[in-house]
PDB file of C-alpha atoms in Angstrom:
ATOM      1  CA  MET A   1      47.899  90.500  98.516  1.00 47.00           C
ATOM      2  CA  LEU A   2      49.632  93.365 100.108  1.00 40.00           C
ATOM      3  CA  ARG A   3      52.140  91.388 101.578  1.00 45.00           C
ATOM      4  CA  LEU A   4      53.756  90.415  98.100  1.00 37.00           C
ATOM      5  CA  LEU A   5      53.422  93.860  97.064  1.00 36.00           C
ATOM      6  CA  VAL A   6      55.708  94.746  99.940  1.00 36.00           C
ATOM      7  CA  ILE A   7      58.025  91.991  99.657  1.00 38.00           C
ATOM      8  CA  ALA A   8      57.972  92.102  95.581  1.00 38.00           C
ATOM      9  CA  SER A   9      59.114  96.231  96.361  1.00 40.00           C
ATOM     10  CA  LEU A  10      61.228  95.041  99.025  1.00 37.00           C
ATOM     11  CA  LEU A  11      63.415  92.304  96.445  1.00 40.00           C
ATOM     12  CA  SER A  12      63.424  95.303  93.503  1.00 40.00           C
ATOM     13  CA  VAL A  13      65.126  98.179  96.046  1.00 42.00           C
ATOM     14  CA  GLY A  14      68.735  97.526  96.131  1.00 43.00           C
ATOM     15  CA  THR A  15      69.225  94.901  93.000  1.00 42.00           C
ATOM     16  CA  PRO A  16      69.896  97.396  89.693  1.00 44.00           C
ATOM     17  CA  ALA A  17      68.506  95.452  86.291  1.00 47.00           C
ATOM     18  CA  LEU A  18      71.999  96.073  84.462  1.00 62.00           C
ATOM     19  CA  ALA A  19      74.689  95.966  87.424  1.00 82.00           C
ATOM     20  CA  HIS A  20      77.604  94.835  85.828  1.00 90.00           C
ATOM     21  CA  LYS A  21      79.593  91.120  87.149  1.00 93.00           C
ATOM     22  CA  VAL A  22      83.233  90.154  86.400  1.00 95.00           C
ATOM     23  CA  GLY A  23      83.983  89.762  83.628  1.00 96.00           C
ATOM     24  CA  GLN A  24      81.267  91.147  81.617  1.00 95.00           C
ATOM     25  CA  LYS A  25      81.413  94.199  79.022  1.00 96.00           C
ATOM     26  CA  VAL A  26      79.780  97.424  80.406  1.00 96.00           C
ATOM     27  CA  SER A  27      77.550  99.343  78.679  1.00 94.00           C
ATOM     28  CA  VAL A  28      78.244 102.859  77.442  1.00 94.00           C
ATOM     29  CA  PHE A  29      77.898 106.193  79.154  1.00 95.00           C
ATOM     30  CA  GLN A  30      77.566 110.285  78.228  1.00 96.00           C
ATOM     31  CA  LEU A  31      78.266 112.014  81.337  1.00 97.00           C
ATOM     32  CA  LYS A  32      79.622 115.979  81.547  1.00 95.00           C
ATOM     33  CA  ASP A  33      82.059 117.197  84.065  1.00 93.00           C
ATOM     34  CA  SER A  34      81.626 120.217  85.895  1.00 90.00           C
ATOM     35  CA  LYS A  35      82.606 122.812  83.471  1.00 90.00           C
ATOM     36  CA  GLY A  36      80.056 120.941  80.537  1.00 93.00           C
ATOM     37  CA  THR A  37      82.083 118.609  78.228  1.00 96.00           C
ATOM     38  CA  ALA A  38      80.532 115.237  77.937  1.00 97.00           C
ATOM     39  CA  TYR A  39      83.227 111.898  77.524  1.00 97.00           C
ATOM     40  CA  THR A  40      82.047 108.790  76.687  1.00 97.00           C
ATOM     41  CA  LEU A  41      82.691 105.535  77.978  1.00 96.00           C
ATOM     42  CA  ARG A  42      84.895 105.927  74.050  1.00 96.00           C
ATOM     43  CA  SER A  43      86.609 108.637  74.966  1.00 97.00           C
ATOM     44  CA  PHE A  44      88.990 106.800  77.153  1.00 97.00           C
ATOM     45  CA  LYS A  45      91.895 105.189  74.540  1.00 96.00           C
ATOM     46  CA  LYS A  46      94.541 103.976  77.215  1.00 97.00           C
ATOM     47  CA  LYS A  47      94.539 100.327  77.797  1.00 97.00           C
ATOM     48  CA  VAL A  48      93.482 100.121  80.979  1.00 98.00           C
ATOM     49  CA  LEU A  49      90.511 102.417  82.734  1.00 98.00           C
ATOM     50  CA  ILE A  50      89.730 102.620  86.261  1.00 98.00           C
ATOM     51  CA  VAL A  51      86.625 104.121  87.405  1.00 98.00           C
ATOM     52  CA  TRP A  52      85.828 106.152  90.842  1.00 97.00           C
ATOM     53  CA  TYR A  53      82.231 106.168  91.453  1.00 96.00           C
ATOM     54  CA  GLU A  54      82.466 108.441  95.001  1.00 94.00           C
ATOM     55  CA  GLY A  55      80.098 110.992  96.719  1.00 90.00           C
ATOM     56  CA  ALA A  56      80.119 112.908  99.296  1.00 84.00           C
ATOM     57  CA  LYS A  57      80.055 110.757 102.382  1.00 85.00           C
ATOM     58  CA  SER A  58      82.257 107.907 100.067  1.00 92.00           C
ATOM     59  CA  LYS A  59      85.325 109.884  98.348  1.00 89.00           C
ATOM     60  CA  GLU A  60      87.745 109.868 101.789  1.00 93.00           C
ATOM     61  CA  GLN A  61      86.886 105.730 101.865  1.00 96.00           C
ATOM     62  CA  ASN A  62      90.153 104.896  99.608  1.00 96.00           C
ATOM     63  CA  ARG A  63      91.314 108.313  99.541  1.00 93.00           C
ATOM     64  CA  TRP A  64      94.759 106.162 100.476  1.00 96.00           C
ATOM     65  CA  LEU A  65      94.101 104.109  97.702  1.00 97.00           C
ATOM     66  CA  LYS A  66      93.331 107.381  95.532  1.00 94.00           C
ATOM     67  CA  THR A  67      97.178 108.616  96.585  1.00 93.00           C
ATOM     68  CA  LYS A  68      98.777 105.569  96.193  1.00 96.00           C
ATOM     69  CA  LEU A  69      97.857 104.986  92.505  1.00 95.00           C
ATOM     70  CA  LYS A  70      98.320 108.745  92.103  1.00 93.00           C
ATOM     71  CA  LYS A  71     102.117 108.575  92.676  1.00 94.00           C
ATOM     72  CA  ILE A  72     101.941 105.114  90.221  1.00 95.00           C
ATOM     73  CA  HIS A  73     101.253 106.930  86.952  1.00 94.00           C
ATOM     74  CA  ASP A  74     103.049 109.956  88.077  1.00 92.00           C
ATOM     75  CA  THR A  75     106.864 107.609  88.463  1.00 93.00           C
ATOM     76  CA  GLY A  76     105.856 104.704  86.679  1.00 90.00           C
ATOM     77  CA  ALA A  77     106.891 103.425  90.297  1.00 89.00           C
ATOM     78  CA  ALA A  78     105.963  99.399  90.186  1.00 88.00           C
ATOM     79  CA  GLY A  79     106.310  99.188  86.622  1.00 91.00           C
ATOM     80  CA  ILE A  80     103.512 100.272  85.138  1.00 94.00           C
ATOM     81  CA  LYS A  81     103.660 102.182  82.272  1.00 94.00           C
ATOM     82  CA  PRO A  82     101.414 106.124  82.750  1.00 94.00           C
ATOM     83  CA  ASN A  83     101.297 106.022  79.063  1.00 95.00           C
ATOM     84  CA  LEU A  84      98.309 102.783  78.762  1.00 97.00           C
ATOM     85  CA  TRP A  85      95.915 103.418  82.142  1.00 97.00           C
ATOM     86  CA  GLU A  86      94.494 105.757  83.319  1.00 96.00           C
ATOM     87  CA  SER A  87      92.082 106.256  86.080  1.00 96.00           C
ATOM     88  CA  ILE A  88      88.771 108.815  86.497  1.00 96.00           C
ATOM     89  CA  GLY A  89      86.127 110.168  89.046  1.00 94.00           C
ATOM     90  CA  ILE A  90      82.411 110.112  88.823  1.00 95.00           C
ATOM     91  CA  ALA A  91      80.395 112.022  91.083  1.00 94.00           C
ATOM     92  CA  ASN A  92      77.626 110.450  93.140  1.00 93.00           C
ATOM     93  CA  PHE A  93      74.735 113.281  92.722  1.00 91.00           C
ATOM     94  CA  GLN A  94      72.472 111.135  94.357  1.00 90.00           C
ATOM     95  CA  GLU A  95      74.277 111.043  98.268  1.00 87.00           C
ATOM     96  CA  HIS A  96      74.128 114.544  98.861  1.00 82.00           C
ATOM     97  CA  TRP A  97      71.571 116.446  99.809  1.00 83.00           C
ATOM     98  CA  ALA A  98      72.733 119.389  99.070  1.00 84.00           C
ATOM     99  CA  PRO A  99      70.957 121.138  94.819  1.00 88.00           C
ATOM    100  CA  ASN A 100      72.607 119.966  92.303  1.00 86.00           C
ATOM    101  CA  SER A 101      74.453 123.632  91.106  1.00 89.00           C
ATOM    102  CA  LEU A 102      76.438 123.310  95.277  1.00 88.00           C
ATOM    103  CA  ILE A 103      77.626 119.785  94.015  1.00 89.00           C
ATOM    104  CA  ASN A 104      78.583 121.254  90.865  1.00 88.00           C
ATOM    105  CA  ALA A 105      80.952 123.954  92.373  1.00 90.00           C
ATOM    106  CA  MET A 106      82.083 121.294  95.170  1.00 89.00           C
ATOM    107  CA  VAL A 107      82.733 119.177  92.231  1.00 88.00           C
ATOM    108  CA  LYS A 108      84.685 121.209  90.049  1.00 91.00           C
ATOM    109  CA  SER A 109      86.346 122.306  93.566  1.00 89.00           C
ATOM    110  CA  GLU A 110      87.725 118.666  93.910  1.00 88.00           C
ATOM    111  CA  ALA A 111      88.575 118.850  90.524  1.00 88.00           C
ATOM    112  CA  ASN A 112      90.991 121.478  90.209  1.00 88.00           C
ATOM    113  CA  LYS A 113      92.753 120.702  93.144  1.00 88.00           C
ATOM    114  CA  THR A 114      93.330 117.531  92.638  1.00 84.00           C
ATOM    115  CA  LYS A 115      93.801 117.849  88.855  1.00 87.00           C
ATOM    116  CA  ALA A 116      91.812 115.200  88.546  1.00 90.00           C
ATOM    117  CA  LEU A 117      89.075 114.821  85.938  1.00 94.00           C
ATOM    118  CA  ILE A 118      85.393 113.866  87.477  1.00 93.00           C
ATOM    119  CA  LEU A 119      82.484 113.812  85.381  1.00 95.00           C
ATOM    120  CA  CYS A 120      78.978 114.287  87.361  1.00 94.00           C
ATOM    121  CA  ASP A 121      75.940 111.698  87.882  1.00 95.00           C
ATOM    122  CA  ARG A 122      73.453 113.886  88.094  1.00 92.00           C
ATOM    123  CA  THR A 123      70.739 111.824  87.883  1.00 93.00           C
ATOM    124  CA  GLY A 124      71.819 108.853  89.324  1.00 93.00           C
ATOM    125  CA  LYS A 125      70.989 106.883  85.519  1.00 93.00           C
ATOM    126  CA  MET A 126      75.147 105.892  85.916  1.00 94.00           C
ATOM    127  CA  MET A 127      74.602 104.041  89.669  1.00 94.00           C
ATOM    128  CA  LYS A 128      71.655 101.566  88.437  1.00 93.00           C
ATOM    129  CA  GLN A 129      72.990 100.935  84.520  1.00 92.00           C
ATOM    130  CA  TRP A 130      76.422  99.894  85.995  1.00 94.00           C
ATOM    131  CA  GLY A 131      74.862  98.512  89.484  1.00 92.00           C
ATOM    132  CA  PHE A 132      76.867 100.691  92.109  1.00 94.00           C
ATOM    133  CA  ARG A 133      76.344 101.203  95.683  1.00 92.00           C
ATOM    134  CA  ASN A 134      74.941 104.335  96.869  1.00 91.00           C
ATOM    135  CA  GLY A 135      77.417 105.880 100.138  1.00 92.00           C
ATOM    136  CA  ARG A 136      79.918 103.751  98.890  1.00 94.00           C
ATOM    137  CA  SER A 137      83.217 104.130  97.059  1.00 96.00           C
ATOM    138  CA  ASN A 138      82.756 102.149  94.147  1.00 97.00           C
ATOM    139  CA  ILE A 139      85.592 100.854  91.963  1.00 97.00           C
ATOM    140  CA  TYR A 140      85.166  99.277  88.706  1.00 98.00           C
ATOM    141  CA  MET A 141      88.817  98.706  86.864  1.00 98.00           C
ATOM    142  CA  LEU A 142      88.444  97.590  83.264  1.00 98.00           C
ATOM    143  CA  ASP A 143      90.567  96.265  80.099  1.00 97.00           C
ATOM    144  CA  LYS A 144      91.507  97.385  76.834  1.00 96.00           C
ATOM    145  CA  ASN A 145      88.292  95.696  75.618  1.00 97.00           C
ATOM    146  CA  ARG A 146      86.500  97.904  78.467  1.00 97.00           C
ATOM    147  CA  VAL A 147      85.293  94.189  79.732  1.00 98.00           C
ATOM    148  CA  LEU A 148      84.975  94.716  83.648  1.00 97.00           C
ATOM    149  CA  ARG A 149      87.479  93.048  85.522  1.00 98.00           C
ATOM    150  CA  TRP A 150      87.918  94.443  88.727  1.00 97.00           C
ATOM    151  CA  LYS A 151      84.805  95.455  91.919  1.00 96.00           C
ATOM    152  CA  SER A 152      84.789  96.759  94.539  1.00 96.00           C
ATOM    153  CA  SER A 153      82.340  98.347  96.560  1.00 95.00           C
ATOM    154  CA  GLY A 154      83.199  99.968 100.307  1.00 96.00           C
ATOM    155  CA  PRO A 155      87.046 101.164 102.213  1.00 97.00           C
ATOM    156  CA  LEU A 156      89.951  98.363 101.020  1.00 97.00           C
ATOM    157  CA  SER A 157      92.140  96.394 102.752  1.00 97.00           C
ATOM    158  CA  LYS A 158      95.770  97.039 102.826  1.00 97.00           C
ATOM    159  CA  ARG A 159      96.098  93.362 100.746  1.00 97.00           C
ATOM    160  CA  ARG A 160      93.043  93.767  98.632  1.00 97.00           C
ATOM    161  CA  GLY A 161      94.349  97.911  97.171  1.00 97.00           C
ATOM    162  CA  ARG A 162      97.729  95.601  96.796  1.00 96.00           C
ATOM    163  CA  GLN A 163      95.213  93.063  94.669  1.00 97.00           C
ATOM    164  CA  MET A 164      94.358  95.541  92.241  1.00 97.00           C
ATOM    165  CA  ILE A 165      97.532  97.332  91.633  1.00 97.00           C
ATOM    166  CA  ARG A 166      99.295  94.156  91.160  1.00 97.00           C
ATOM    167  CA  LEU A 167      95.976  92.824  88.618  1.00 97.00           C
ATOM    168  CA  LEU A 168      96.500  97.009  87.211  1.00 98.00           C
ATOM    169  CA  LYS A 169      99.886  95.843  85.993  1.00 97.00           C
ATOM    170  CA  ARG A 170      99.008  92.852  84.672  1.00 97.00           C
ATOM    171  CA  LEU A 171      96.417  94.099  82.951  1.00 97.00           C
ATOM    172  CA  THR A 172      99.004  97.357  81.154  1.00 96.00           C
ATOM    173  CA  ARG A 173     101.703  94.721  80.360  1.00 94.00           C
ATOM    174  CA  GLU A 174      98.902  92.551  78.049  1.00 89.00           C
TER     175      GLU A 174
END
């Protein structure tokens, strides 16, 4: 009996019950930024929404891609019109040992430095609901109907980054 309980608990640890799969519509959320302003999925109106779910340890894993996408957004490079897509960060408070108030201050500083919108998942609810992985840079790309079209977790190779940018280009043209 004890073996069955141990096996059951091990099987349930890594698999979020509501993890989204590519092709599925994502569930709604309500999160606040570091200043306390509330946002929902409906707050984002553009055709494509890129969601970065990262914590203190994982935010550098795909910094190169964030930099490249910022350049594309600022210049309209690669034929991708900036008025058709947006990108948000969601801070994973579960990935850090510090108290939430300190993490919030770090998020506010990062948002000011990068001029990016960063929302706060203080309880880990969104991580569980959307199937994000702790300790990894999670990137989800949603189309105009808020269907998940791209999902990655961890560092991306240059090749995978180019694939993501091609998909972004295609989705902004749909």
